[in-house]
Amino acid sequence: MPPAADPGLVDKLVVANRILYRQGIVDGFGHASVRHDASRGHFLLARNMAPGLVRAEDIVTFDLDGAALDAAGRRVYLERFIHGEVYRARPDVQAIVHSHSPSVIPFGVTGQALRPVFHMSGFLGEGTALFEIRNVAGDTDMLVSNGPLGVALAAALGSRSAVLMRGHGSTVVGASLEQAVYRAFYAEVNARLQIQAMGLGEVTYLNA
């Protein structure tokens, strides 16, 4: 068991959940995590609950295999393996947001790339990856509910900031909790603006 996490970090994770909910990035589903400040082999994630209701006492410590160390019998998210395997594969990542934000989803089910249309979403200029769970596990419930699926998603993400999940949602990462929340929010805003712009005519993107 690692040392207790900094209470300030726990509070920031609670605030991140509330921000994501109030901005419509998550609803009753979706989740945000942050790497443990005292142990790089662990991360903090709420128990299985609606993000808008998360409190400090709901935060659980996990190892990178997705094992909950202090859940005390509470249910945990099935898709905790997204977080553990991305942290394992990406030492630079300090926080992760998985969401089903509605404007992003169409880009995962069409051949249309999600590309930056305004300056707040410049991070999308590196391109977004696409995770096709069918290529790994055949027809499933679309959930990244075990370690091998988490490994496959992390491989699809590669060195990028975001991966689209066909028919499901997206996962974004950041070098801080603030950056991950920022990217999750502006990926959704950019997707909405890009759809609007494409309806008007030829789009001039930030990148060629």
JSON list of N, CA and C in Angstrom, two decimals, residues 156-201:
[
{"chain": "A", "resi": 156, "resn": "ALA", "atom": "N", "xyz": [-2.99, 2.08, -29.03]},
{"chain": "A", "resi": 156, "resn": "ALA", "atom": "CA", "xyz": [-3.62, 2.91, -30.05]},
{"chain": "A", "resi": 156, "resn": "ALA", "atom": "C", "xyz": [-3.37, 4.39, -29.77]},
{"chain": "A", "resi": 157, "resn": "LEU", "atom": "N", "xyz": [-3.44, 4.78, -28.52]},
{"chain": "A", "resi": 157, "resn": "LEU", "atom": "CA", "xyz": [-3.17, 6.17, -28.13]},
{"chain": "A", "resi": 157, "resn": "LEU", "atom": "C", "xyz": [-1.75, 6.57, -28.53]},
{"chain": "A", "resi": 158, "resn": "GLY", "atom": "N", "xyz": [-0.80, 5.69, -28.30]},
{"chain": "A", "resi": 158, "resn": "GLY", "atom": "CA", "xyz": [0.59, 6.00, -28.62]},
{"chain": "A", "resi": 158, "resn": "GLY", "atom": "C", "xyz": [1.07, 7.22, -27.87]},
{"chain": "A", "resi": 159, "resn": "SER", "atom": "N", "xyz": [1.71, 8.15, -28.56]},
{"chain": "A", "resi": 159, "resn": "SER", "atom": "CA", "xyz": [2.25, 9.35, -27.93]},
{"chain": "A", "resi": 159, "resn": "SER", "atom": "C", "xyz": [1.31, 10.54, -28.03]},
{"chain": "A", "resi": 160, "resn": "ARG", "atom": "N", "xyz": [0.10, 10.32, -28.51]},
{"chain": "A", "resi": 160, "resn": "ARG", "atom": "CA", "xyz": [-0.85, 11.42, -28.73]},
{"chain": "A", "resi": 160, "resn": "ARG", "atom": "C", "xyz": [-1.55, 11.83, -27.43]},
{"chain": "A", "resi": 161, "resn": "SER", "atom": "N", "xyz": [-2.33, 12.90, -27.56]},
{"chain": "A", "resi": 161, "resn": "SER", "atom": "CA", "xyz": [-3.08, 13.43, -26.41]},
{"chain": "A", "resi": 161, "resn": "SER", "atom": "C", "xyz": [-4.47, 12.86, -26.31]},
{"chain": "A", "resi": 162, "resn": "ALA", "atom": "N", "xyz": [-4.99, 12.29, -27.39]},
{"chain": "A", "resi": 162, "resn": "ALA", "atom": "CA", "xyz": [-6.37, 11.81, -27.39]},
{"chain": "A", "resi": 162, "resn": "ALA", "atom": "C", "xyz": [-6.53, 10.60, -28.28]},
{"chain": "A", "resi": 163, "resn": "VAL", "atom": "N", "xyz": [-7.41, 9.71, -27.86]},
{"chain": "A", "resi": 163, "resn": "VAL", "atom": "CA", "xyz": [-7.78, 8.56, -28.68]},
{"chain": "A", "resi": 163, "resn": "VAL", "atom": "C", "xyz": [-9.30, 8.49, -28.73]},
{"chain": "A", "resi": 164, "resn": "LEU", "atom": "N", "xyz": [-9.85, 8.38, -29.93]},
{"chain": "A", "resi": 164, "resn": "LEU", "atom": "CA", "xyz": [-11.28, 8.19, -30.11]},
{"chain": "A", "resi": 164, "resn": "LEU", "atom": "C", "xyz": [-11.59, 6.70, -30.00]},
{"chain": "A", "resi": 165, "resn": "MET", "atom": "N", "xyz": [-12.73, 6.39, -29.43]},
{"chain": "A", "resi": 165, "resn": "MET", "atom": "CA", "xyz": [-13.13, 5.00, -29.22]},
{"chain": "A", "resi": 165, "resn": "MET", "atom": "C", "xyz": [-14.41, 4.78, -30.00]},
{"chain": "A", "resi": 166, "resn": "ARG", "atom": "N", "xyz": [-14.32, 4.05, -31.09]},
{"chain": "A", "resi": 166, "resn": "ARG", "atom": "CA", "xyz": [-15.44, 3.91, -32.02]},
{"chain": "A", "resi": 166, "resn": "ARG", "atom": "C", "xyz": [-16.72, 3.47, -31.30]},
{"chain": "A", "resi": 167, "resn": "GLY", "atom": "N", "xyz": [-17.80, 4.25, -31.50]},
{"chain": "A", "resi": 167, "resn": "GLY", "atom": "CA", "xyz": [-19.08, 3.91, -30.92]},
{"chain": "A", "resi": 167, "resn": "GLY", "atom": "C", "xyz": [-19.14, 3.98, -29.41]},
{"chain": "A", "resi": 168, "resn": "HIS", "atom": "N", "xyz": [-18.21, 4.69, -28.81]},
{"chain": "A", "resi": 168, "resn": "HIS", "atom": "CA", "xyz": [-18.11, 4.69, -27.35]},
{"chain": "A", "resi": 168, "resn": "HIS", "atom": "C", "xyz": [-17.84, 6.08, -26.80]},
{"chain": "A", "resi": 169, "resn": "GLY", "atom": "N", "xyz": [-16.72, 6.67, -27.17]},
{"chain": "A", "resi": 169, "resn": "GLY", "atom": "CA", "xyz": [-16.35, 7.97, -26.62]},
{"chain": "A", "resi": 169, "resn": "GLY", "atom": "C", "xyz": [-14.91, 8.30, -26.93]},
{"chain": "A", "resi": 170, "resn": "SER", "atom": "N", "xyz": [-14.20, 8.80, -25.93]},
{"chain": "A", "resi": 170, "resn": "SER", "atom": "CA", "xyz": [-12.80, 9.18, -26.13]},
{"chain": "A", "resi": 170, "resn": "SER", "atom": "C", "xyz": [-12.07, 9.14, -24.80]},
{"chain": "A", "resi": 171, "resn": "THR", "atom": "N", "xyz": [-10.75, 9.12, -24.90]},
{"chain": "A", "resi": 171, "resn": "THR", "atom": "CA", "xyz": [-9.88, 9.22, -23.74]},
{"chain": "A", "resi": 171, "resn": "THR", "atom": "C", "xyz": [-8.81, 10.24, -24.05]},
{"chain": "A", "resi": 172, "resn": "VAL", "atom": "N", "xyz": [-8.63, 11.20, -23.15]},
{"chain": "A", "resi": 172, "resn": "VAL", "atom": "CA", "xyz": [-7.60, 12.22, -23.32]},
{"chain": "A", "resi": 172, "resn": "VAL", "atom": "C", "xyz": [-6.66, 12.17, -22.12]},
{"chain": "A", "resi": 173, "resn": "VAL", "atom": "N", "xyz": [-5.43, 12.58, -22.34]},
{"chain": "A", "resi": 173, "resn": "VAL", "atom": "CA", "xyz": [-4.41, 12.54, -21.29]},
{"chain": "A", "resi": 173, "resn": "VAL", "atom": "C", "xyz": [-3.76, 13.90, -21.16]},
{"chain": "A", "resi": 174, "resn": "GLY", "atom": "N", "xyz": [-3.08, 14.10, -20.03]},
{"chain": "A", "resi": 174, "resn": "GLY", "atom": "CA", "xyz": [-2.38, 15.35, -19.83]},
{"chain": "A", "resi": 174, "resn": "GLY", "atom": "C", "xyz": [-1.21, 15.20, -18.88]},
{"chain": "A", "resi": 175, "resn": "ALA", "atom": "N", "xyz": [-0.33, 16.19, -18.92]},
{"chain": "A", "resi": 175, "resn": "ALA", "atom": "CA", "xyz": [0.82, 16.22, -18.02]},
{"chain": "A", "resi": 175, "resn": "ALA", "atom": "C", "xyz": [0.41, 16.71, -16.63]},
{"chain": "A", "resi": 176, "resn": "SER", "atom": "N", "xyz": [-0.84, 17.11, -16.49]},
{"chain": "A", "resi": 176, "resn": "SER", "atom": "CA", "xyz": [-1.40, 17.52, -15.20]},
{"chain": "A", "resi": 176, "resn": "SER", "atom": "C", "xyz": [-2.90, 17.27, -15.26]},
{"chain": "A", "resi": 177, "resn": "LEU", "atom": "N", "xyz": [-3.52, 17.29, -14.10]},
{"chain": "A", "resi": 177, "resn": "LEU", "atom": "CA", "xyz": [-4.97, 17.13, -14.07]},
{"chain": "A", "resi": 177, "resn": "LEU", "atom": "C", "xyz": [-5.66, 18.28, -14.78]},
{"chain": "A", "resi": 178, "resn": "GLU", "atom": "N", "xyz": [-5.13, 19.48, -14.58]},
{"chain": "A", "resi": 178, "resn": "GLU", "atom": "CA", "xyz": [-5.70, 20.65, -15.24]},
{"chain": "A", "resi": 178, "resn": "GLU", "atom": "C", "xyz": [-5.64, 20.51, -16.76]},
{"chain": "A", "resi": 179, "resn": "GLN", "atom": "N", "xyz": [-4.51, 20.02, -17.27]},
{"chain": "A", "resi": 179, "resn": "GLN", "atom": "CA", "xyz": [-4.37, 19.89, -18.71]},
{"chain": "A", "resi": 179, "resn": "GLN", "atom": "C", "xyz": [-5.31, 18.82, -19.27]},
{"chain": "A", "resi": 180, "resn": "ALA", "atom": "N", "xyz": [-5.47, 17.73, -18.57]},
{"chain": "A", "resi": 180, "resn": "ALA", "atom": "CA", "xyz": [-6.37, 16.68, -19.05]},
{"chain": "A", "resi": 180, "resn": "ALA", "atom": "C", "xyz": [-7.81, 17.17, -19.10]},
{"chain": "A", "resi": 181, "resn": "VAL", "atom": "N", "xyz": [-8.23, 17.92, -18.08]},
{"chain": "A", "resi": 181, "resn": "VAL", "atom": "CA", "xyz": [-9.59, 18.48, -18.08]},
{"chain": "A", "resi": 181, "resn": "VAL", "atom": "C", "xyz": [-9.75, 19.48, -19.22]},
{"chain": "A", "resi": 182, "resn": "TYR", "atom": "N", "xyz": [-8.75, 20.33, -19.39]},
{"chain": "A", "resi": 182, "resn": "TYR", "atom": "CA", "xyz": [-8.76, 21.31, -20.49]},
{"chain": "A", "resi": 182, "resn": "TYR", "atom": "C", "xyz": [-8.92, 20.60, -21.83]},
{"chain": "A", "resi": 183, "resn": "ARG", "atom": "N", "xyz": [-8.14, 19.57, -22.05]},
{"chain": "A", "resi": 183, "resn": "ARG", "atom": "CA", "xyz": [-8.19, 18.87, -23.34]},
{"chain": "A", "resi": 183, "resn": "ARG", "atom": "C", "xyz": [-9.52, 18.15, -23.54]},
{"chain": "A", "resi": 184, "resn": "ALA", "atom": "N", "xyz": [-10.06, 17.57, -22.50]},
{"chain": "A", "resi": 184, "resn": "ALA", "atom": "CA", "xyz": [-11.37, 16.92, -22.64]},
{"chain": "A", "resi": 184, "resn": "ALA", "atom": "C", "xyz": [-12.44, 17.93, -23.01]},
{"chain": "A", "resi": 185, "resn": "PHE", "atom": "N", "xyz": [-12.39, 19.10, -22.37]},
{"chain": "A", "resi": 185, "resn": "PHE", "atom": "CA", "xyz": [-13.39, 20.14, -22.64]},
{"chain": "A", "resi": 185, "resn": "PHE", "atom": "C", "xyz": [-13.25, 20.68, -24.06]},
{"chain": "A", "resi": 186, "resn": "TYR", "atom": "N", "xyz": [-12.02, 21.03, -24.45]},
{"chain": "A", "resi": 186, "resn": "TYR", "atom": "CA", "xyz": [-11.85, 21.65, -25.76]},
{"chain": "A", "resi": 186, "resn": "TYR", "atom": "C", "xyz": [-11.89, 20.66, -26.91]},
{"chain": "A", "resi": 187, "resn": "ALA", "atom": "N", "xyz": [-11.69, 19.38, -26.65]},
{"chain": "A", "resi": 187, "resn": "ALA", "atom": "CA", "xyz": [-11.94, 18.38, -27.71]},
{"chain": "A", "resi": 187, "resn": "ALA", "atom": "C", "xyz": [-13.42, 18.38, -28.06]},
{"chain": "A", "resi": 188, "resn": "GLU", "atom": "N", "xyz": [-14.27, 18.46, -27.05]},
{"chain": "A", "resi": 188, "resn": "GLU", "atom": "CA", "xyz": [-15.72, 18.51, -27.28]},
{"chain": "A", "resi": 188, "resn": "GLU", "atom": "C", "xyz": [-16.12, 19.81, -27.98]},
{"chain": "A", "resi": 189, "resn": "VAL", "atom": "N", "xyz": [-15.59, 20.94, -27.52]},
{"chain": "A", "resi": 189, "resn": "VAL", "atom": "CA", "xyz": [-15.92, 22.22, -28.16]},
{"chain": "A", "resi": 189, "resn": "VAL", "atom": "C", "xyz": [-15.46, 22.22, -29.61]},
{"chain": "A", "resi": 190, "resn": "ASN", "atom": "N", "xyz": [-14.23, 21.75, -29.85]},
{"chain": "A", "resi": 190, "resn": "ASN", "atom": "CA", "xyz": [-13.72, 21.72, -31.22]},
{"chain": "A", "resi": 190, "resn": "ASN", "atom": "C", "xyz": [-14.58, 20.83, -32.11]},
{"chain": "A", "resi": 191, "resn": "ALA", "atom": "N", "xyz": [-14.97, 19.67, -31.60]},
{"chain": "A", "resi": 191, "resn": "ALA", "atom": "CA", "xyz": [-15.80, 18.77, -32.40]},
{"chain": "A", "resi": 191, "resn": "ALA", "atom": "C", "xyz": [-17.10, 19.45, -32.81]},
{"chain": "A", "resi": 192, "resn": "ARG", "atom": "N", "xyz": [-17.71, 20.15, -31.87]},
{"chain": "A", "resi": 192, "resn": "ARG", "atom": "CA", "xyz": [-18.97, 20.85, -32.18]},
{"chain": "A", "resi": 192, "resn": "ARG", "atom": "C", "xyz": [-18.75, 21.94, -33.23]},
{"chain": "A", "resi": 193, "resn": "LEU", "atom": "N", "xyz": [-17.68, 22.73, -33.06]},
{"chain": "A", "resi": 193, "resn": "LEU", "atom": "CA", "xyz": [-17.38, 23.79, -34.01]},
{"chain": "A", "resi": 193, "resn": "LEU", "atom": "C", "xyz": [-17.00, 23.24, -35.38]},
{"chain": "A", "resi": 194, "resn": "GLN", "atom": "N", "xyz": [-16.26, 22.13, -35.39]},
{"chain": "A", "resi": 194, "resn": "GLN", "atom": "CA", "xyz": [-15.86, 21.54, -36.66]},
{"chain": "A", "resi": 194, "resn": "GLN", "atom": "C", "xyz": [-17.07, 21.05, -37.44]},
{"chain": "A", "resi": 195, "resn": "ILE", "atom": "N", "xyz": [-18.01, 20.42, -36.75]},
{"chain": "A", "resi": 195, "resn": "ILE", "atom": "CA", "xyz": [-19.23, 19.97, -37.42]},
{"chain": "A", "resi": 195, "resn": "ILE", "atom": "C", "xyz": [-19.99, 21.15, -37.99]},
{"chain": "A", "resi": 196, "resn": "GLN", "atom": "N", "xyz": [-20.08, 22.25, -37.24]},
{"chain": "A", "resi": 196, "resn": "GLN", "atom": "CA", "xyz": [-20.76, 23.45, -37.72]},
{"chain": "A", "resi": 196, "resn": "GLN", "atom": "C", "xyz": [-20.04, 24.03, -38.94]},
{"chain": "A", "resi": 197, "resn": "ALA", "atom": "N", "xyz": [-18.71, 24.10, -38.86]},
{"chain": "A", "resi": 197, "resn": "ALA", "atom": "CA", "xyz": [-17.93, 24.68, -39.95]},
{"chain": "A", "resi": 197, "resn": "ALA", "atom": "C", "xyz": [-18.04, 23.84, -41.22]},
{"chain": "A", "resi": 198, "resn": "MET", "atom": "N", "xyz": [-18.02, 22.53, -41.09]},
{"chain": "A", "resi": 198, "resn": "MET", "atom": "CA", "xyz": [-18.12, 21.66, -42.26]},
{"chain": "A", "resi": 198, "resn": "MET", "atom": "C", "xyz": [-19.46, 21.84, -42.97]},
{"chain": "A", "resi": 199, "resn": "GLY", "atom": "N", "xyz": [-20.49, 22.21, -42.22]},
{"chain": "A", "resi": 199, "resn": "GLY", "atom": "CA", "xyz": [-21.78, 22.45, -42.84]},
{"chain": "A", "resi": 199, "resn": "GLY", "atom": "C", "xyz": [-21.85, 23.75, -43.63]},
{"chain": "A", "resi": 200, "resn": "LEU", "atom": "N", "xyz": [-20.89, 24.65, -43.39]},
{"chain": "A", "resi": 200, "resn": "LEU", "atom": "CA", "xyz": [-20.87, 25.93, -44.09]},
{"chain": "A", "resi": 200, "resn": "LEU", "atom": "C", "xyz": [-20.05, 25.91, -45.36]},
{"chain": "A", "resi": 201, "resn": "GLY", "atom": "N", "xyz": [-19.07, 25.01, -45.43]},
{"chain": "A", "resi": 201, "resn": "GLY", "atom": "CA", "xyz": [-18.22, 24.96, -46.62]},
{"chain": "A", "resi": 201, "resn": "GLY", "atom": "C", "xyz": [-16.86, 24.40, -46.29]}
]
